[in-house]
Amino acid sequence: MPSPRQRPLSSLGEFGLIERLARRFGSVGGPTIVRGIGDDAAVVRSVPGRHLLASTDMLVEDVHFDLRYASLFDVGYRAAAANLSDIAAMGGFPEYVLMALAIPQVHTTHDIDQLYRGFMALCGKYHVRLIGGDTSSSPQGICLAVSILGHVAPHSTLRRDGAKVGDQLYLSGTVGDSLAGLLLIMGSEDRFDRSLADRASRHLIKRHLRPTPRLELAQLLAARHLASAAIDISDGLSSDLGHLCRNSKVGAVIHADALPISSACRSFALAAGKNPVELALQGGEDFELLFTVPQQARPSLDRLIQRHRLPLTRIGTIQDARQGLRVKFKDGSHRQMPKSGFDHFRQPAMTS
Ligand code: ADP
Ligand code: MG
């Protein structure tokens, strides 16, 4: 007799499963949720004077994750991180999530609980509540599509299209870690000696499997109107900078030496015979924030960085669109930014 945590999905059925999820992870009532899971649609109170933010992000087994390397808890956690990061990149406050899940019948109730536990672990940290979803069997592989709702003050919205020539480019945290972590767990770097750098490799793997969205930081920048444009790093710095610049109709130069690269990523690159600058430019899914700051806002930003010890690095400058996207090196030489980042229809599977 299987334990209740390990029951096959057929023993519960679709509706039994939804009831279980609603009971364990769903949100009902409170001042804002008029109707949670259980009706044809959730009903939430809207707040006058605020803009509603809505976004969806999908994770597909063997495209975005591989269950040989990631646990279902990790998968749920990352689904939450990717969605929360999109709200962060708008300068917004996340409020509600809906989870559409397609799952093969070989999985058990325990597997689904683990997925939702990981998902709610990060959502709960930001008081984001589960108010609905959809459930389907899947002939092959898990697919989860998360929708997120949030709000933003109309005049504080961070957009991709506000960068102007002369604005400075800033990046939060470090970039390249997630890709290094992915390469590590996929074991494709057989020259990398895990026993030599255990703490560093654990750090990189965690950065890949359990990324942190930059919500507080983005909210701070948005409230103070310090950023003229922003985007989160999901496809990779070079690719996401490309999105920001195309939307803003500008170009940019990035200083290779200024790129914030963790010591863990550097030692990985060294051991694996890779260029850390390439990892930083091309690695996706760091969920850091890339944003532009007008010259006149820089003193306020500097004060904010000092007061809150913000992990921000100035990495370059916005230029005229005719300059394109360039990387500048210590010796003064320039080169065009490599065209990179993940494109689902142009590359083999297994990354962002
Ligand atoms: P419908 O047939 O109208 O789509 P469902 O039976 O799919 O209704 O869903 C019933 C309720 O359960 C709805 O409130 C829906 O949002 C919620 N729900 C369904 N699947 C999930 C899920 N995987 N996670 C969270 N909520 C879900
Ligand atoms: Mg449905």
GROMACS .gro file of C-alpha atoms and ligand atoms in nm:
model
  380
    1MET     CA    1   0.000   0.000   0.000
    2PRO     CA    2   0.172   0.326  -0.109
    3SER     CA    3   0.195   0.604   0.150
    4PRO     CA    4  -0.043   0.898   0.090
    5ARG     CA    5   0.256   1.106  -0.021
    6GLN     CA    6   0.349   0.852  -0.289
    7ARG     CA    7   0.010   0.777  -0.438
    8PRO     CA    8  -0.019   0.737  -0.814
    9LEU     CA    9  -0.207   1.024  -0.976
   10SER     CA   10  -0.472   0.782  -1.104
   11SER     CA   11  -0.583   0.715  -0.745
   12LEU     CA   12  -0.672   1.082  -0.696
   13GLY     CA   13  -0.791   1.174  -1.042
   14GLU     CA   14  -0.769   1.524  -1.186
   15PHE     CA   15  -1.020   1.679  -0.949
   16GLY     CA   16  -0.882   1.503  -0.643
   17LEU     CA   17  -0.542   1.636  -0.737
   18ILE     CA   18  -0.668   1.992  -0.780
   19GLU     CA   19  -0.843   1.972  -0.440
   20ARG     CA   20  -0.523   1.850  -0.282
   21LEU     CA   21  -0.322   2.133  -0.440
   22ALA     CA   22  -0.581   2.391  -0.339
   23ARG     CA   23  -0.578   2.264   0.020
   24ARG     CA   24  -0.201   2.250   0.050
   25PHE     CA   25  -0.082   2.541  -0.158
   26GLY     CA   26  -0.378   2.755  -0.259
   27SER     CA   27  -0.484   3.086  -0.112
   28VAL     CA   28  -0.839   3.175  -0.019
   29GLY     CA   29  -1.001   3.479   0.134
   30GLY     CA   30  -0.820   3.761   0.301
   31PRO     CA   31  -0.879   4.121   0.210
   32THR     CA   32  -0.778   4.087  -0.156
   33ILE     CA   33  -0.884   3.742  -0.278
   34VAL     CA   34  -1.260   3.741  -0.334
   35ARG     CA   35  -1.252   3.392  -0.493
   36GLY     CA   36  -0.944   3.167  -0.509
   37ILE     CA   37  -0.903   2.817  -0.655
   38GLY     CA   38  -1.235   2.644  -0.715
   39ASP     CA   39  -1.437   2.864  -0.942
   40ASP     CA   40  -1.409   2.918  -1.317
   41ALA     CA   41  -1.180   3.210  -1.260
   42ALA     CA   42  -1.019   3.369  -0.957
   43VAL     CA   43  -1.156   3.704  -0.844
   44VAL     CA   44  -0.922   3.955  -0.683
   45ARG     CA   45  -0.974   4.310  -0.576
   46SER     CA   46  -0.804   4.562  -0.800
   47VAL     CA   47  -0.645   4.872  -0.657
   48PRO     CA   48  -0.735   5.206  -0.812
   49GLY     CA   49  -0.443   5.409  -0.939
   50ARG     CA   50  -0.213   5.115  -0.997
   51HIS     CA   51  -0.128   4.942  -1.318
   52LEU     CA   52  -0.179   4.568  -1.337
   53LEU     CA   53   0.126   4.365  -1.447
   54ALA     CA   54   0.070   4.026  -1.611
   55SER     CA   55   0.329   3.784  -1.743
   56THR     CA   56   0.372   3.415  -1.825
   57ASP     CA   57   0.677   3.196  -1.829
   58MET     CA   58   0.695   2.833  -1.932
   59LEU     CA   59   0.930   2.551  -1.832
   60VAL     CA   60   0.943   2.239  -2.047
   61GLU     CA   61   1.118   1.918  -1.945
   62ASP     CA   62   1.429   1.845  -2.154
   63VAL     CA   63   1.421   2.201  -2.291
   64HIS     CA   64   1.456   2.403  -1.969
   65PHE     CA   65   1.536   2.131  -1.720
   66ASP     CA   66   1.648   1.773  -1.697
   67LEU     CA   67   1.524   1.564  -1.406
   68ARG     CA   68   1.857   1.381  -1.397
   69TYR     CA   69   2.014   1.702  -1.265
   70ALA     CA   70   1.731   1.903  -1.112
   71SER     CA   71   1.483   1.791  -0.847
   72LEU     CA   72   1.116   1.875  -0.885
   73PHE     CA   73   1.161   2.117  -0.596
   74ASP     CA   74   1.431   2.294  -0.802
   75VAL     CA   75   1.205   2.302  -1.106
   76GLY     CA   76   0.921   2.463  -0.910
   77TYR     CA   77   1.159   2.710  -0.749
   78ARG     CA   78   1.303   2.813  -1.084
   79ALA     CA   79   0.958   2.854  -1.236
   80ALA     CA   80   0.876   3.096  -0.955
   81ALA     CA   81   1.210   3.278  -0.995
   82ALA     CA   82   1.167   3.333  -1.369
   83ASN     CA   83   0.819   3.477  -1.324
   84LEU     CA   84   0.907   3.692  -1.024
   85SER     CA   85   1.207   3.825  -1.214
   86ASP     CA   86   0.980   3.949  -1.493
   87ILE     CA   87   0.777   4.148  -1.240
   88ALA     CA   88   1.103   4.278  -1.088
   89ALA     CA   89   1.224   4.396  -1.427
   90MET     CA   90   0.914   4.616  -1.450
   91GLY     CA   91   0.977   4.765  -1.105
   92GLY     CA   92   0.661   4.596  -0.983
   93PHE     CA   93   0.518   4.409  -0.687
   94PRO     CA   94   0.414   4.047  -0.751
   95GLU     CA   95   0.083   3.937  -0.599
   96TYR     CA   96  -0.073   3.626  -0.753
   97VAL     CA   97   0.035   3.321  -0.951
   98LEU     CA   98  -0.151   3.061  -1.156
   99MET     CA   99   0.012   2.731  -1.249
  100ALA     CA  100  -0.082   2.537  -1.562
  101LEU     CA  101   0.069   2.194  -1.532
  102ALA     CA  102   0.095   1.904  -1.775
  103ILE     CA  103   0.245   1.597  -1.614
  104PRO     CA  104   0.295   1.232  -1.719
  105GLN     CA  105   0.099   0.979  -1.515
  106VAL     CA  106   0.416   0.801  -1.402
  107HIS     CA  107   0.464   1.076  -1.145
  108THR     CA  108   0.319   1.047  -0.795
  109THR     CA  109   0.146   1.287  -0.557
  110HIS     CA  110   0.482   1.320  -0.384
  111ASP     CA  111   0.642   1.449  -0.706
  112ILE     CA  112   0.370   1.710  -0.750
  113ASP     CA  113   0.400   1.815  -0.387
  114GLN     CA  114   0.774   1.863  -0.433
  115LEU     CA  115   0.718   2.075  -0.744
  116TYR     CA  116   0.465   2.295  -0.565
  117ARG     CA  117   0.678   2.312  -0.250
  118GLY     CA  118   0.969   2.452  -0.447
  119PHE     CA  119   0.738   2.688  -0.628
  120MET     CA  120   0.568   2.813  -0.314
  121ALA     CA  121   0.896   2.836  -0.120
  122LEU     CA  122   0.998   3.132  -0.334
  123CYS     CA  123   0.647   3.272  -0.389
  124GLY     CA  124   0.585   3.265  -0.015
  125LYS     CA  125   0.896   3.469   0.050
  126TYR     CA  126   0.732   3.755  -0.140
  127HIS     CA  127   0.379   3.685  -0.012
  128VAL     CA  128   0.272   3.585  -0.361
  129ARG     CA  129  -0.039   3.366  -0.355
  130LEU     CA  130  -0.156   3.078  -0.570
  131ILE     CA  131  -0.505   3.150  -0.702
  132GLY     CA  132  -0.551   2.908  -0.991
  133GLY     CA  133  -0.414   2.702  -1.272
  134ASP     CA  134  -0.491   2.415  -1.500
  135THR     CA  135  -0.406   2.045  -1.495
  136SER     CA  136  -0.348   1.799  -1.776
  137SER     CA  137  -0.179   1.466  -1.829
  138SER     CA  138   0.115   1.469  -2.065
  139PRO     CA  139   0.226   1.189  -2.298
  140GLN     CA  140   0.586   1.292  -2.253
  141GLY     CA  141   0.761   1.519  -2.007
  142ILE     CA  142   0.646   1.783  -1.763
  143CYS     CA  143   0.542   2.126  -1.883
  144LEU     CA  144   0.458   2.407  -1.648
  145ALA     CA  145   0.330   2.744  -1.753
  146VAL     CA  146   0.312   2.995  -1.472
  147SER     CA  147   0.119   3.318  -1.501
  148ILE     CA  148   0.196   3.595  -1.260
  149LEU     CA  149  -0.001   3.907  -1.171
  150GLY     CA  150   0.130   4.209  -0.989
  151HIS     CA  151   0.105   4.583  -0.977
  152VAL     CA  152   0.320   4.886  -1.035
  153ALA     CA  153   0.280   5.258  -0.979
  154PRO     CA  154   0.217   5.405  -1.327
  155HIS     CA  155   0.503   5.655  -1.311
  156SER     CA  156   0.750   5.406  -1.165
  157THR     CA  157   0.718   5.140  -1.432
  158LEU     CA  158   1.057   5.021  -1.557
  159ARG     CA  159   1.049   4.955  -1.929
  160ARG     CA  160   1.290   4.835  -2.194
  161ASP     CA  161   1.246   5.136  -2.416
  162GLY     CA  162   1.362   5.434  -2.207
  163ALA     CA  163   1.743   5.430  -2.246
  164LYS     CA  164   1.902   5.748  -2.389
  165VAL     CA  165   2.248   5.819  -2.534
  166GLY     CA  166   2.486   5.900  -2.246
  167ASP     CA  167   2.300   5.693  -1.984
  168GLN     CA  168   2.521   5.460  -1.783
  169LEU     CA  169   2.465   5.083  -1.785
  170TYR     CA  170   2.449   4.902  -1.452
  171LEU     CA  171   2.423   4.536  -1.364
  172SER     CA  172   2.325   4.375  -1.034
  173GLY     CA  173   2.514   4.083  -0.879
  174THR     CA  174   2.731   3.867  -1.102
  175VAL     CA  175   2.670   3.711  -1.443
  176GLY     CA  176   2.783   3.380  -1.591
  177ASP     CA  177   2.728   3.180  -1.272
  178SER     CA  178   2.412   3.008  -1.389
  179LEU     CA  179   2.566   2.889  -1.716
  180ALA     CA  180   2.877   2.772  -1.530
  181GLY     CA  181   2.648   2.585  -1.287
  182LEU     CA  182   2.456   2.428  -1.576
  183LEU     CA  183   2.779   2.315  -1.746
  184LEU     CA  184   2.897   2.174  -1.417
  185ILE     CA  185   2.589   1.967  -1.347
  186MET     CA  186   2.564   1.845  -1.702
  187GLY     CA  187   2.915   1.715  -1.647
  188SER     CA  188   3.013   1.822  -1.995
  189GLU     CA  189   3.330   1.980  -1.860
  190ASP     CA  190   3.535   1.670  -1.797
  191ARG     CA  191   3.843   1.881  -1.734
  192PHE     CA  192   3.678   2.044  -1.433
  193ASP     CA  193   3.788   1.888  -1.109
  194ARG     CA  194   3.494   1.904  -0.868
  195SER     CA  195   3.697   1.787  -0.571
  196LEU     CA  196   3.923   2.093  -0.597
  197ALA     CA  197   3.650   2.353  -0.585
  198ASP     CA  198   3.360   2.207  -0.400
  199ARG     CA  199   3.231   2.522  -0.239
  200ALA     CA  200   3.266   2.718  -0.561
  201SER     CA  201   3.090   2.454  -0.767
  202ARG     CA  202   2.811   2.425  -0.513
  203HIS     CA  203   2.768   2.803  -0.536
  204LEU     CA  204   2.744   2.790  -0.917
  205ILE     CA  205   2.503   2.498  -0.918
  206LYS     CA  206   2.283   2.676  -0.665
  207ARG     CA  207   2.287   2.987  -0.882
  208HIS     CA  208   2.155   2.774  -1.166
  209LEU     CA  209   1.896   2.569  -0.981
  210ARG     CA  210   1.774   2.825  -0.726
  211PRO     CA  211   1.811   3.173  -0.875
  212THR     CA  212   1.703   3.481  -0.682
  213PRO     CA  213   1.490   3.745  -0.852
  214ARG     CA  214   1.599   4.105  -0.785
  215LEU     CA  215   1.265   4.230  -0.659
  216GLU     CA  216   1.368   4.459  -0.371
  217LEU     CA  217   1.644   4.619  -0.574
  218ALA     CA  218   1.420   4.687  -0.872
  219GLN     CA  219   1.146   4.827  -0.649
  220LEU     CA  220   1.397   5.062  -0.488
  221LEU     CA  221   1.520   5.187  -0.825
  222ALA     CA  222   1.165   5.226  -0.953
  223ALA     CA  223   1.040   5.416  -0.648
  224ARG     CA  224   1.326   5.666  -0.680
  225HIS     CA  225   1.297   5.701  -1.058
  226LEU     CA  226   1.666   5.625  -1.102
  227ALA     CA  227   1.650   5.392  -1.400
  228SER     CA  228   1.555   5.503  -1.749
  229ALA     CA  229   1.523   5.143  -1.876
  230ALA     CA  230   1.557   4.793  -1.733
  231ILE     CA  231   1.550   4.425  -1.827
  232ASP     CA  232   1.623   4.104  -1.640
  233ILE     CA  233   1.901   3.873  -1.757
  234SER     CA  234   1.719   3.562  -1.870
  235ASP     CA  235   1.865   3.500  -2.218
  236GLY     CA  236   2.217   3.627  -2.144
  237LEU     CA  237   2.376   3.969  -2.101
  238SER     CA  238   2.464   4.022  -2.467
  239SER     CA  239   2.121   3.909  -2.584
  240ASP     CA  240   1.923   4.100  -2.320
  241LEU     CA  241   2.129   4.414  -2.372
  242GLY     CA  242   2.039   4.372  -2.739
  243HIS     CA  243   1.667   4.364  -2.648
  244LEU     CA  244   1.700   4.675  -2.432
  245CYS     CA  245   1.893   4.866  -2.698
  246ARG     CA  246   1.664   4.765  -2.984
  247ASN     CA  247   1.361   4.873  -2.782
  248SER     CA  248   1.526   5.202  -2.690
  249LYS     CA  249   1.671   5.255  -3.041
  250VAL     CA  250   2.023   5.304  -2.905
  251GLY     CA  251   2.362   5.131  -2.910
  252ALA     CA  252   2.597   5.053  -2.619
  253VAL     CA  253   2.956   4.985  -2.523
  254ILE     CA  254   3.042   4.745  -2.242
  255HIS     CA  255   3.379   4.731  -2.066
  256ALA     CA  256   3.497   4.370  -2.051
  257ASP     CA  257   3.710   4.443  -1.743
  258ALA     CA  258   3.419   4.590  -1.553
  259LEU     CA  259   3.192   4.284  -1.589
  260PRO     CA  260   3.099   4.147  -1.246
  261ILE     CA  261   3.218   3.785  -1.257
  262SER     CA  262   3.224   3.580  -0.937
  263SER     CA  263   3.546   3.416  -0.823
  264ALA     CA  264   3.363   3.083  -0.845
  265CYS     CA  265   3.283   3.149  -1.212
  266ARG     CA  266   3.641   3.255  -1.278
  267SER     CA  267   3.786   2.940  -1.127
  268PHE     CA  268   3.535   2.730  -1.319
  269ALA     CA  269   3.636   2.904  -1.642
  270LEU     CA  270   4.004   2.852  -1.567
  271ALA     CA  271   3.962   2.482  -1.493
  272ALA     CA  272   3.734   2.428  -1.793
  273GLY     CA  273   3.949   2.621  -2.039
  274LYS     CA  274   3.678   2.880  -2.099
  275ASN     CA  275   3.690   3.256  -2.121
  276PRO     CA  276   3.507   3.404  -1.819
  277VAL     CA  277   3.408   3.712  -2.021
  278GLU     CA  278   3.233   3.485  -2.272
  279LEU     CA  279   3.049   3.307  -1.991
  280ALA     CA  280   2.943   3.645  -1.853
  281LEU     CA  281   2.825   3.776  -2.190
  282GLN     CA  282   2.648   3.463  -2.307
  283GLY     CA  283   2.529   3.286  -1.995
  284GLY     CA  284   2.155   3.316  -1.936
  285GLU     CA  285   1.924   3.272  -1.639
  286ASP     CA  286   2.122   3.470  -1.386
  287PHE     CA  287   1.805   3.677  -1.334
  288GLU     CA  288   2.014   3.980  -1.253
  289LEU     CA  289   1.890   4.326  -1.339
  290LEU     CA  290   2.042   4.527  -1.625
  291PHE     CA  291   1.940   4.892  -1.623
  292THR     CA  292   2.037   5.235  -1.746
  293VAL     CA  293   2.082   5.549  -1.537
  294PRO     CA  294   2.079   5.906  -1.670
  295GLN     CA  295   2.391   6.110  -1.580
  296GLN     CA  296   2.194   6.344  -1.353
  297ALA     CA  297   2.063   6.051  -1.147
  298ARG     CA  298   2.408   5.906  -1.078
  299PRO     CA  299   2.482   6.094  -0.753
  300SER     CA  300   2.151   5.971  -0.605
  301LEU     CA  301   2.226   5.618  -0.721
  302ASP     CA  302   2.576   5.633  -0.569
  303ARG     CA  303   2.426   5.742  -0.237
  304LEU     CA  304   2.172   5.460  -0.255
  305ILE     CA  305   2.445   5.206  -0.335
  306GLN     CA  306   2.642   5.318  -0.030
  307ARG     CA  307   2.347   5.337   0.207
  308HIS     CA  308   2.204   4.998   0.117
  309ARG     CA  309   2.531   4.833   0.014
  310LEU     CA  310   2.372   4.744  -0.319
  311PRO     CA  311   2.562   4.491  -0.532
  312LEU     CA  312   2.568   4.707  -0.844
  313THR     CA  313   2.839   4.750  -1.105
  314ARG     CA  314   2.865   5.009  -1.379
  315ILE     CA  315   2.952   4.812  -1.689
  316GLY     CA  316   2.922   5.055  -1.980
  317THR     CA  317   2.749   5.342  -2.155
  318ILE     CA  318   2.456   5.388  -2.390
  319GLN     CA  319   2.563   5.522  -2.729
  320ASP     CA  320   2.409   5.617  -3.058
  321ALA     CA  321   2.235   5.330  -3.240
  322ARG     CA  322   2.488   5.357  -3.526
  323GLN     CA  323   2.764   5.239  -3.291
  324GLY     CA  324   2.584   4.906  -3.245
  325LEU     CA  325   2.666   4.688  -2.945
  326ARG     CA  326   3.036   4.673  -2.867
  327VAL     CA  327   3.269   4.529  -2.607
  328LYS     CA  328   3.576   4.732  -2.511
  329PHE     CA  329   3.893   4.568  -2.378
  330LYS     CA  330   4.168   4.693  -2.147
  331ASP     CA  331   4.407   4.761  -2.437
  332GLY     CA  332   4.148   4.999  -2.587
  333SER     CA  333   4.039   4.764  -2.865
  334HIS     CA  334   3.671   4.716  -2.945
  335ARG     CA  335   3.478   4.435  -3.100
  336GLN     CA  336   3.116   4.384  -3.187
  337MET     CA  337   2.916   4.206  -2.920
  338PRO     CA  338   2.890   3.836  -3.006
  339LYS     CA  339   2.543   3.744  -3.123
  340SER     CA  340   2.437   3.499  -2.859
  341GLY     CA  341   2.175   3.414  -2.608
  342PHE     CA  342   1.929   3.137  -2.635
  343ASP     CA  343   1.692   3.118  -2.928
  344HIS     CA  344   1.448   2.828  -2.899
  345PHE     CA  345   1.425   2.778  -3.273
  346ARG     CA  346   1.792   2.819  -3.356
  347GLN     CA  347   1.976   2.603  -3.105
  348PRO     CA  348   1.964   2.252  -2.965
  349ALA     CA  349   1.769   2.219  -2.642
  350MET     CA  350   1.876   2.246  -2.276
  351THR     CA  351   1.926   2.597  -2.160
  352SER     CA  352   1.722   2.906  -2.084
  353ADP     P1  353  -1.204   2.457  -1.567
  353ADP     O1  354  -1.256   2.328  -1.619
  353ADP     O2  355  -1.306   2.563  -1.553
  353ADP     O3  356  -1.078   2.501  -1.635
  353ADP     P2  357  -1.056   2.326  -1.364
  353ADP     O4  358  -1.125   2.203  -1.317
  353ADP     O5  359  -0.944   2.313  -1.460
  353ADP     O6  360  -1.165   2.427  -1.416
  353ADP     O7  361  -1.002   2.405  -1.238
  353ADP     C1  362  -1.078   2.421  -1.122
  353ADP     C2  363  -1.010   2.519  -1.032
  353ADP     O8  364  -0.883   2.470  -0.993
  353ADP     C3  365  -0.985   2.653  -1.096
  353ADP     O9  366  -0.998   2.752  -0.994
  353ADP     C4  367  -0.841   2.646  -1.142
  353ADP    O10  368  -0.783   2.774  -1.149
  353ADP     C5  369  -0.780   2.558  -1.034
  353ADP     N1  370  -0.668   2.474  -1.080
  353ADP     C6  371  -0.672   2.378  -1.175
  353ADP     N2  372  -0.552   2.319  -1.190
  353ADP     C7  373  -0.468   2.380  -1.103
  353ADP     C8  374  -0.330   2.364  -1.073
  353ADP     N3  375  -0.251   2.274  -1.135
  353ADP     N4  376  -0.276   2.446  -0.978
  353ADP     C9  377  -0.353   2.538  -0.916
  353ADP     N5  378  -0.484   2.556  -0.939
  353ADP    C10  379  -0.542   2.479  -1.033
  354MG      MG  380  -0.901   2.406  -1.644
   0.00000   0.00000   0.00000
